[in-house]
Amino acid sequence: MKMTLIPKQIRNLSGWLFFTLAILCSTTWANDSLPAFTASQGMLDLSRWNFEYNGNIRLDGEWGFFWNQLIMPENMIGSDAEIFVNVPSEWNHYQIKNQKLSSDGYGTFVLTVLLPKTREPLALRILDMATAYRIWVNGKPVASNGVVGTSAGEMNPQFMPQVVTLNHTDQVMRIVVQISNFYHAKGGFWRSIELGTESNIRDRQRYMLGFEMFLLGAVLIMALYHLGLFALRNRETTALYFGLFCLVVALRVMLTGERLMFEQFRMISWEWLSTMEHLTFYLGVPLFAAFLRALNPEEFSAKMHKICLVIGGLFSVLVLVTPTRIYSMTLVPYQLNALFWGIYALGTLVLAMKHKRDGSILVLICFIFLFITTVNDMVYSHTATIRINLLPLGLFIFIFAQAFILSQRFSKAFASAETLSEKLSQTMRT
């Protein structure tokens, strides 16, 4: 498409969106760059790593692993690991004696890290592990999440990102991690542990929290604004569906990433929070489809819309009536379902652009952002290859664009009303 066919305002806005995406991604990638050093055979040599200059590093690579053993640090001296496994990864993919491991079980991971001399104290940034863990550094307990146990009755699952300061000056650091899982379809060491100076690690945490709080506030404002528009003019179903979608997005922001909901509402059980996390995804797809259907009713088939609603409804009911271990197995099928509807939505927006619907070009541009970041998020949830969760950024860009389009429509409606009023006044004077 030639640029001359695109309105100047939309070209300018899309340019700013590309610029914003590039700046935010470059900042995130700078913090999430692949480490130059990886562990091998349970050993990670960081003696030449300058934490003050090079920044934080992920403790990724080959960790020693003991399956169905909860070994205490004092009992591990001089012992050899049963196998060496790549971290981060789910232990569902591990094999011991040609037998694939189950998601249910427990195990102990161990890594020896050689450190340089540093002037600042070091710290660890620990994200989720499936689904409870305990960590020791040089024999001292430093962190835990939930209760580790050898059965579902003994353990208690929990997701709570945390930062731990390491108050020791040893240049050899031995990390022991015990993990157990009897509640989720995926188990194990599925997210990296990040090591750096305390100031850098806490800056990283503040950056992520700040971005999520900013996103949460922006999405909630958009939700209330659109729902208010629908309350004043209930014929605007587009505003209703988009407002509800924004509410679901806001809830999901609090349940993922830094998991603000897990931190602020500790009285709510892990099972309920996990249920809400899945529901925000399973309900978000049909709500977004309803919004696109209301926005472009001639391009988005009513039959396809009903199919999307039925599928989303069935998966949501499954989440409500089954335990986490069962419904967490439906995530991959539903992600494939979401991918299909994303491709279908992309086709409808291309048709809307060809039919010259108002704002269709900008919606298409921003939906492409959203679609790419959604695919990135799907891969991020299953593999360590993708290290950046960009979906919140894609959602923010799309919501911002929708607000811009809505303001354009109201501006046109107001201008049209002024023109009609002026013509009516002229007619009455004559």
Short mmCIF file of C-alpha atoms in Angstrom, two decimals:
data_model
loop_
_atom_site.label_atom_id
_atom_site.label_comp_id
_atom_site.label_asym_id
_atom_site.label_seq_id
_atom_site.Cartn_x
_atom_site.Cartn_y
_atom_site.Cartn_z
CA MET A 1 0.00 0.00 0.00
CA LYS A 2 1.32 3.44 -0.87
CA MET A 3 1.84 5.82 1.99
CA THR A 4 -0.26 8.45 0.20
CA LEU A 5 -3.33 6.31 0.82
CA ILE A 6 -2.81 6.48 4.58
CA PRO A 7 -4.04 9.62 6.39
CA LYS A 8 -1.26 11.83 7.67
CA GLN A 9 -2.42 11.63 11.31
CA ILE A 10 -2.36 7.83 11.22
CA ARG A 11 1.06 7.79 9.56
CA ASN A 12 2.39 10.05 12.30
CA LEU A 13 0.81 7.98 15.09
CA SER A 14 1.99 4.67 13.65
CA GLY A 15 5.46 6.15 13.37
CA TRP A 16 5.40 7.07 17.06
CA LEU A 17 4.15 3.57 17.89
CA PHE A 18 7.03 1.97 16.00
CA PHE A 19 9.46 4.35 17.72
CA THR A 20 7.98 3.59 21.17
CA LEU A 21 8.09 -0.15 20.52
CA ALA A 22 11.73 0.06 19.42
CA ILE A 23 12.77 2.07 22.49
CA LEU A 24 10.94 -0.15 25.00
CA CYS A 25 12.11 -3.36 23.33
CA SER A 26 15.70 -2.18 23.20
CA THR A 27 15.54 -1.34 26.90
CA THR A 28 14.03 -4.71 27.72
CA TRP A 29 16.45 -6.63 25.52
CA ALA A 30 19.34 -4.79 27.11
CA ASN A 31 18.20 -6.13 30.48
CA ASP A 32 17.32 -9.56 29.07
CA SER A 33 20.33 -10.15 26.85
CA LEU A 34 21.61 -13.70 26.60
CA PRO A 35 24.39 -14.43 29.08
CA ALA A 36 27.92 -14.73 27.73
CA PHE A 37 28.61 -17.58 30.19
CA THR A 38 26.58 -20.74 30.76
CA ALA A 39 26.99 -23.55 33.23
CA SER A 40 28.59 -26.82 32.15
CA GLN A 41 28.48 -30.08 34.14
CA GLY A 42 27.17 -28.27 37.21
CA MET A 43 29.85 -25.55 37.15
CA LEU A 44 29.56 -21.89 36.12
CA ASP A 45 32.80 -19.89 35.98
CA LEU A 46 32.06 -16.19 36.47
CA SER A 47 35.51 -15.29 37.79
CA ARG A 48 36.03 -13.02 34.75
CA TRP A 49 32.54 -11.52 34.88
CA ASN A 50 32.38 -7.86 35.95
CA PHE A 51 28.99 -7.36 37.60
CA GLU A 52 29.43 -3.59 37.88
CA TYR A 53 30.24 -3.24 34.16
CA ASN A 54 28.47 -6.19 32.47
CA GLY A 55 25.37 -6.17 34.65
CA ASN A 56 23.25 -9.11 35.77
CA ILE A 57 23.60 -12.66 34.47
CA ARG A 58 21.28 -15.64 34.38
CA LEU A 59 22.49 -18.81 36.01
CA ASP A 60 21.50 -20.92 33.02
CA GLY A 61 23.07 -24.07 31.66
CA GLU A 62 23.74 -27.55 33.00
CA TRP A 63 22.81 -28.01 36.67
CA GLY A 64 23.26 -31.23 38.59
CA PHE A 65 19.93 -32.94 39.22
CA PHE A 66 18.69 -35.61 41.65
CA TRP A 67 15.20 -36.95 40.84
CA ASN A 68 12.80 -37.80 43.67
CA GLN A 69 15.45 -36.82 46.22
CA LEU A 70 15.35 -33.82 48.55
CA ILE A 71 19.03 -33.63 49.45
CA MET A 72 20.19 -31.18 52.09
CA PRO A 73 23.30 -29.10 51.29
CA GLU A 74 25.38 -30.70 54.05
CA ASN A 75 24.71 -34.15 52.59
CA MET A 76 25.75 -33.18 49.07
CA ILE A 77 29.45 -32.58 49.61
CA GLY A 78 31.44 -34.87 47.37
CA SER A 79 28.37 -36.52 45.81
CA ASP A 80 27.89 -36.74 42.07
CA ALA A 81 24.72 -35.58 40.36
CA GLU A 82 22.41 -38.24 38.99
CA ILE A 83 22.25 -36.39 35.66
CA PHE A 84 22.97 -32.90 34.35
CA VAL A 85 19.98 -31.01 32.94
CA ASN A 86 19.56 -27.71 31.12
CA VAL A 87 18.07 -24.97 33.26
CA PRO A 88 15.59 -23.36 32.85
CA SER A 89 13.31 -26.09 31.55
CA GLU A 90 10.43 -28.29 32.68
CA TRP A 91 11.47 -31.61 34.12
CA ASN A 92 8.69 -33.22 32.05
CA HIS A 93 11.29 -33.20 29.25
CA TYR A 94 14.03 -34.94 31.27
CA GLN A 95 14.88 -38.59 30.79
CA ILE A 96 16.57 -40.87 33.32
CA LYS A 97 17.51 -44.35 32.08
CA ASN A 98 15.44 -43.75 28.93
CA GLN A 99 12.32 -43.02 30.97
CA LYS A 100 10.61 -39.66 30.66
CA LEU A 101 9.88 -38.00 33.98
CA SER A 102 6.38 -37.19 35.17
CA SER A 103 5.21 -33.68 36.01
CA ASP A 104 4.49 -34.96 39.54
CA GLY A 105 7.50 -35.39 41.75
CA TYR A 106 10.32 -33.64 43.49
CA GLY A 107 14.01 -33.14 42.97
CA THR A 108 17.18 -31.30 43.92
CA PHE A 109 19.24 -29.07 41.63
CA VAL A 110 22.80 -28.01 42.40
CA LEU A 111 25.20 -25.53 40.80
CA THR A 112 28.67 -24.34 41.78
CA VAL A 113 29.47 -20.75 40.75
CA LEU A 114 32.97 -19.24 40.71
CA LEU A 115 32.72 -15.52 41.48
CA PRO A 116 34.99 -12.53 40.93
CA LYS A 117 35.92 -10.11 43.69
CA THR A 118 33.16 -7.49 43.90
CA ARG A 119 32.85 -4.29 45.88
CA GLU A 120 29.07 -4.53 46.14
CA PRO A 121 26.98 -7.26 47.75
CA LEU A 122 25.36 -9.66 45.29
CA ALA A 123 21.70 -10.61 45.06
CA LEU A 124 19.46 -13.16 43.36
CA ARG A 125 16.25 -12.42 41.48
CA ILE A 126 14.03 -15.49 41.59
CA LEU A 127 10.87 -15.93 39.53
CA ASP A 128 8.40 -18.82 39.41
CA MET A 129 9.27 -22.46 39.85
CA ALA A 130 6.71 -25.22 39.55
CA THR A 131 5.35 -25.15 42.10
CA ALA A 132 7.25 -24.83 45.41
CA TYR A 133 10.95 -24.44 46.19
CA ARG A 134 13.67 -23.97 48.83
CA ILE A 135 17.09 -22.46 48.07
CA TRP A 136 20.38 -22.63 49.97
CA VAL A 137 23.57 -20.73 49.17
CA ASN A 138 26.74 -22.16 50.72
CA GLY A 139 24.65 -24.17 53.13
CA LYS A 140 22.52 -21.26 54.36
CA PRO A 141 18.78 -21.05 53.53
CA VAL A 142 18.11 -17.85 51.55
CA ALA A 143 14.68 -18.22 49.92
CA SER A 144 11.56 -20.36 49.78
CA ASN A 145 8.20 -20.31 48.05
CA GLY A 146 5.34 -22.42 49.25
CA VAL A 147 6.10 -25.67 51.08
CA VAL A 148 8.24 -28.37 49.44
CA GLY A 149 7.03 -31.94 50.03
CA THR A 150 7.15 -35.48 48.72
CA SER A 151 3.39 -35.68 48.08
CA ALA A 152 0.46 -33.42 47.29
CA GLY A 153 -0.64 -33.57 50.91
CA GLU A 154 2.77 -32.50 52.24
CA MET A 155 3.42 -29.61 49.87
CA ASN A 156 1.82 -26.21 49.33
CA PRO A 157 2.23 -24.48 45.92
CA GLN A 158 3.01 -20.78 45.57
CA PHE A 159 4.19 -18.24 42.97
CA MET A 160 5.96 -15.22 44.43
CA PRO A 161 8.88 -13.49 42.65
CA GLN A 162 11.48 -12.28 45.12
CA VAL A 163 14.90 -10.68 45.49
CA VAL A 164 17.43 -12.15 47.94
CA THR A 165 20.59 -10.37 49.12
CA LEU A 166 23.64 -12.62 49.56
CA ASN A 167 25.58 -11.59 52.66
CA HIS A 168 28.83 -13.46 52.04
CA THR A 169 32.16 -12.71 50.43
CA ASP A 170 33.14 -16.22 49.28
CA GLN A 171 34.36 -16.54 45.72
CA VAL A 172 32.85 -20.01 45.42
CA MET A 173 29.06 -20.16 45.66
CA ARG A 174 27.20 -23.47 45.84
CA ILE A 175 23.49 -23.16 45.14
CA VAL A 176 21.11 -25.95 46.09
CA VAL A 177 17.46 -25.78 44.97
CA GLN A 178 14.77 -28.22 46.09
CA ILE A 179 11.57 -28.21 44.01
CA SER A 180 8.37 -30.22 44.28
CA ASN A 181 5.24 -30.28 42.14
CA PHE A 182 1.98 -32.21 42.44
CA TYR A 183 -0.41 -29.46 41.33
CA HIS A 184 0.53 -28.37 37.79
CA ALA A 185 0.84 -30.12 34.42
CA LYS A 186 4.41 -28.79 34.16
CA GLY A 187 6.99 -29.13 36.89
CA GLY A 188 10.51 -28.04 37.61
CA PHE A 189 12.99 -25.21 37.23
CA TRP A 190 11.12 -23.35 34.46
CA ARG A 191 12.41 -19.77 34.96
CA SER A 192 15.97 -18.47 35.27
CA ILE A 193 17.59 -17.28 38.48
CA GLU A 194 19.31 -13.95 37.88
CA LEU A 195 22.52 -12.96 39.71
CA GLY A 196 23.90 -9.44 39.98
CA THR A 197 24.85 -6.67 42.35
CA GLU A 198 22.11 -5.83 44.82
CA SER A 199 21.63 -2.36 43.33
CA ASN A 200 21.28 -3.70 39.76
CA ILE A 201 18.94 -6.51 40.76
CA ARG A 202 16.68 -4.17 42.72
CA ASP A 203 16.74 -1.62 39.88
CA ARG A 204 15.63 -4.40 37.56
CA GLN A 205 12.78 -5.31 39.92
CA ARG A 206 11.69 -1.67 40.26
CA TYR A 207 11.77 -1.26 36.48
CA MET A 208 9.49 -4.25 35.93
CA LEU A 209 7.13 -3.25 38.76
CA GLY A 210 6.99 0.34 37.50
CA PHE A 211 6.15 -0.74 33.97
CA GLU A 212 3.42 -3.10 35.17
CA MET A 213 1.90 -0.45 37.45
CA PHE A 214 1.92 2.06 34.59
CA LEU A 215 0.29 -0.48 32.27
CA LEU A 216 -2.27 -1.43 34.92
CA GLY A 217 -3.28 2.20 35.48
CA ALA A 218 -3.53 2.94 31.76
CA VAL A 219 -5.65 -0.15 31.04
CA LEU A 220 -7.97 0.49 33.99
CA ILE A 221 -8.55 4.08 32.86
CA MET A 222 -9.40 2.86 29.36
CA ALA A 223 -11.75 0.23 30.83
CA LEU A 224 -13.66 2.75 32.95
CA TYR A 225 -13.75 5.26 30.11
CA HIS A 226 -15.25 2.82 27.61
CA LEU A 227 -17.70 1.34 30.12
CA GLY A 228 -18.76 4.90 31.01
CA LEU A 229 -19.40 5.61 27.33
CA PHE A 230 -21.58 2.52 27.11
CA ALA A 231 -23.49 3.55 30.24
CA LEU A 232 -24.25 6.94 28.66
CA ARG A 233 -25.05 5.49 25.26
CA ASN A 234 -25.93 1.81 25.44
CA ARG A 235 -26.02 1.47 21.66
CA GLU A 236 -22.20 1.62 21.69
CA THR A 237 -21.60 -2.13 22.08
CA THR A 238 -18.06 -1.63 20.78
CA ALA A 239 -17.28 0.41 23.89
CA LEU A 240 -18.87 -2.28 26.13
CA TYR A 241 -16.85 -5.17 24.74
CA PHE A 242 -13.64 -3.18 24.66
CA GLY A 243 -14.17 -1.98 28.23
CA LEU A 244 -14.72 -5.56 29.44
CA PHE A 245 -11.66 -6.70 27.51
CA CYS A 246 -9.59 -3.98 29.21
CA LEU A 247 -10.81 -5.15 32.63
CA VAL A 248 -9.71 -8.71 31.83
CA VAL A 249 -6.33 -7.41 30.62
CA ALA A 250 -5.89 -5.38 33.83
CA LEU A 251 -6.59 -8.45 35.94
CA ARG A 252 -4.14 -10.51 33.89
CA VAL A 253 -1.42 -7.90 34.35
CA MET A 254 -1.79 -8.35 38.11
CA LEU A 255 -1.67 -12.14 37.86
CA THR A 256 1.37 -12.54 35.58
CA GLY A 257 4.85 -11.04 35.34
CA GLU A 258 5.72 -9.73 38.80
CA ARG A 259 2.44 -11.24 40.06
CA LEU A 260 1.14 -8.23 41.98
CA MET A 261 -2.06 -10.08 42.89
CA PHE A 262 -0.12 -12.95 44.50
CA GLU A 263 1.83 -10.42 46.59
CA GLN A 264 -1.08 -8.20 47.67
CA PHE A 265 -3.71 -10.88 48.28
CA ARG A 266 -1.83 -13.64 50.07
CA MET A 267 -5.02 -14.78 51.81
CA ILE A 268 -6.32 -16.04 48.44
CA SER A 269 -5.19 -19.60 47.72
CA TRP A 270 -2.75 -20.40 44.92
CA GLU A 271 -5.41 -22.54 43.23
CA TRP A 272 -7.85 -19.62 42.95
CA LEU A 273 -5.19 -17.23 41.69
CA SER A 274 -4.08 -19.79 39.12
CA THR A 275 -7.71 -20.25 38.08
CA MET A 276 -8.12 -16.50 37.57
CA GLU A 277 -4.86 -16.37 35.58
CA HIS A 278 -6.14 -18.98 33.12
CA LEU A 279 -9.62 -17.44 32.95
CA THR A 280 -8.23 -14.05 31.93
CA PHE A 281 -6.73 -15.73 28.87
CA TYR A 282 -9.67 -18.03 28.09
CA LEU A 283 -12.24 -15.19 28.41
CA GLY A 284 -10.03 -12.57 26.79
CA VAL A 285 -10.12 -14.23 23.36
CA PRO A 286 -13.96 -14.31 22.95
CA LEU A 287 -14.25 -10.79 24.42
CA PHE A 288 -11.76 -9.49 21.90
CA ALA A 289 -13.61 -11.33 19.13
CA ALA A 290 -16.86 -9.72 20.28
CA PHE A 291 -15.19 -6.31 20.11
CA LEU A 292 -13.93 -6.92 16.55
CA ARG A 293 -17.37 -8.24 15.55
CA ALA A 294 -19.02 -5.05 16.87
CA LEU A 295 -16.34 -2.93 15.20
CA ASN A 296 -16.58 -4.61 11.78
CA PRO A 297 -19.85 -6.60 11.64
CA GLU A 298 -19.75 -7.03 7.87
CA GLU A 299 -16.25 -8.51 7.84
CA PHE A 300 -16.36 -10.63 11.04
CA SER A 301 -18.79 -13.50 10.45
CA ALA A 302 -21.58 -13.90 13.01
CA LYS A 303 -21.23 -17.68 12.77
CA MET A 304 -17.50 -17.56 13.44
CA HIS A 305 -18.17 -15.22 16.35
CA LYS A 306 -20.55 -17.74 17.93
CA ILE A 307 -18.02 -20.55 17.48
CA CYS A 308 -15.37 -18.46 19.23
CA LEU A 309 -17.74 -17.73 22.13
CA VAL A 310 -18.66 -21.41 22.52
CA ILE A 311 -15.03 -22.56 22.54
CA GLY A 312 -14.01 -19.88 25.03
CA GLY A 313 -17.01 -20.71 27.22
CA LEU A 314 -16.27 -24.45 27.25
CA PHE A 315 -12.62 -23.97 28.17
CA SER A 316 -13.59 -21.47 30.88
CA VAL A 317 -16.08 -23.92 32.42
CA LEU A 318 -13.36 -26.59 32.37
CA VAL A 319 -11.08 -24.26 34.34
CA LEU A 320 -13.82 -23.67 36.93
CA VAL A 321 -14.77 -27.32 37.50
CA THR A 322 -11.40 -29.10 37.37
CA PRO A 323 -8.23 -28.82 39.51
CA THR A 324 -5.16 -26.92 38.30
CA ARG A 325 -3.33 -30.10 37.36
CA ILE A 326 -6.08 -30.94 34.85
CA TYR A 327 -6.96 -27.57 33.33
CA SER A 328 -3.32 -26.51 33.03
CA MET A 329 -3.03 -29.23 30.36
CA THR A 330 -5.54 -27.29 28.23
CA LEU A 331 -3.23 -24.28 27.86
CA VAL A 332 -1.47 -25.48 24.70
CA PRO A 333 -4.72 -26.42 22.87
CA TYR A 334 -6.23 -23.06 23.78
CA GLN A 335 -3.12 -21.21 22.65
CA LEU A 336 -3.47 -22.91 19.26
CA ASN A 337 -7.13 -21.87 19.29
CA ALA A 338 -6.13 -18.27 20.05
CA LEU A 339 -3.56 -18.40 17.24
CA PHE A 340 -6.30 -19.46 14.80
CA TRP A 341 -8.59 -16.61 15.87
CA GLY A 342 -5.71 -14.19 15.64
CA ILE A 343 -5.13 -15.16 12.01
CA TYR A 344 -8.87 -14.93 11.30
CA ALA A 345 -9.07 -11.50 12.96
CA LEU A 346 -6.11 -10.36 10.88
CA GLY A 347 -8.00 -11.36 7.74
CA THR A 348 -11.13 -9.47 8.80
CA LEU A 349 -9.09 -6.32 9.50
CA VAL A 350 -7.46 -6.53 6.07
CA LEU A 351 -10.94 -6.73 4.55
CA ALA A 352 -12.07 -3.76 6.64
CA MET A 353 -9.10 -1.78 5.36
CA LYS A 354 -10.00 -2.69 1.77
CA HIS A 355 -13.57 -1.56 2.44
CA LYS A 356 -12.16 1.72 3.85
CA ARG A 357 -13.75 1.47 7.29
CA ASP A 358 -12.96 4.34 9.65
CA GLY A 359 -9.72 3.75 11.52
CA SER A 360 -9.21 0.32 9.94
CA ILE A 361 -5.61 1.01 8.89
CA LEU A 362 -4.52 2.01 12.38
CA VAL A 363 -6.40 -0.91 13.97
CA LEU A 364 -4.65 -3.28 11.54
CA ILE A 365 -1.19 -1.84 12.26
CA CYS A 366 -1.65 -2.09 16.01
CA PHE A 367 -3.25 -5.53 15.80
CA ILE A 368 -0.14 -6.78 14.01
CA PHE A 369 1.86 -5.55 17.03
CA LEU A 370 -0.56 -7.33 19.34
CA PHE A 371 -0.48 -10.55 17.31
CA ILE A 372 3.34 -10.67 17.24
CA THR A 373 3.61 -10.05 20.98
CA THR A 374 0.92 -12.68 21.66
CA VAL A 375 2.85 -15.31 19.71
CA ASN A 376 5.99 -14.24 21.57
CA ASP A 377 4.15 -14.70 24.89
CA MET A 378 2.98 -18.18 23.89
CA VAL A 379 6.54 -19.26 23.11
CA TYR A 380 7.77 -17.56 26.30
CA SER A 381 5.38 -19.67 28.40
CA HIS A 382 6.87 -22.93 27.07
CA THR A 383 10.55 -22.40 26.39
CA ALA A 384 13.62 -20.56 27.63
CA THR A 385 14.51 -19.59 24.05
CA ILE A 386 12.29 -16.49 24.32
CA ARG A 387 13.30 -14.43 27.34
CA ILE A 388 11.04 -11.40 26.95
CA ASN A 389 7.32 -11.19 27.66
CA LEU A 390 6.14 -8.45 25.27
CA LEU A 391 2.39 -9.10 25.40
CA PRO A 392 1.69 -6.27 27.91
CA LEU A 393 3.42 -3.86 25.53
CA GLY A 394 1.36 -5.11 22.56
CA LEU A 395 -1.86 -4.77 24.56
CA PHE A 396 -0.96 -1.24 25.63
CA ILE A 397 -0.27 -0.16 22.04
CA PHE A 398 -3.54 -1.65 20.80
CA ILE A 399 -5.58 -0.10 23.62
CA PHE A 400 -3.95 3.27 23.04
CA ALA A 401 -4.76 3.07 19.33
CA GLN A 402 -8.38 2.16 20.04
CA ALA A 403 -8.74 5.19 22.31
CA PHE A 404 -7.28 7.35 19.54
CA ILE A 405 -9.74 5.94 16.99
CA LEU A 406 -12.65 6.47 19.37
CA SER A 407 -11.65 10.10 19.94
CA GLN A 408 -11.44 10.52 16.16
CA ARG A 409 -14.98 9.22 15.76
CA PHE A 410 -16.33 11.55 18.45
CA SER A 411 -14.47 14.46 16.86
CA LYS A 412 -16.06 13.69 13.49
CA ALA A 413 -19.49 13.30 15.09
CA PHE A 414 -19.08 16.64 16.90
CA ALA A 415 -17.92 18.36 13.70
CA SER A 416 -20.89 16.88 11.83
CA ALA A 417 -23.30 18.10 14.53
CA GLU A 418 -21.79 21.59 14.33
CA THR A 419 -22.17 21.62 10.55
CA LEU A 420 -25.81 20.48 10.74
CA SER A 421 -26.54 23.06 13.45
CA GLU A 422 -25.02 25.82 11.35
CA LYS A 423 -27.02 24.78 8.28
CA LEU A 424 -30.20 24.66 10.37
CA SER A 425 -29.54 28.17 11.69
CA GLN A 426 -28.98 29.46 8.16
CA THR A 427 -32.18 27.80 6.97
CA MET A 428 -34.19 29.35 9.83
CA ARG A 429 -32.75 32.83 9.10
CA THR A 430 -33.76 32.57 5.45
#
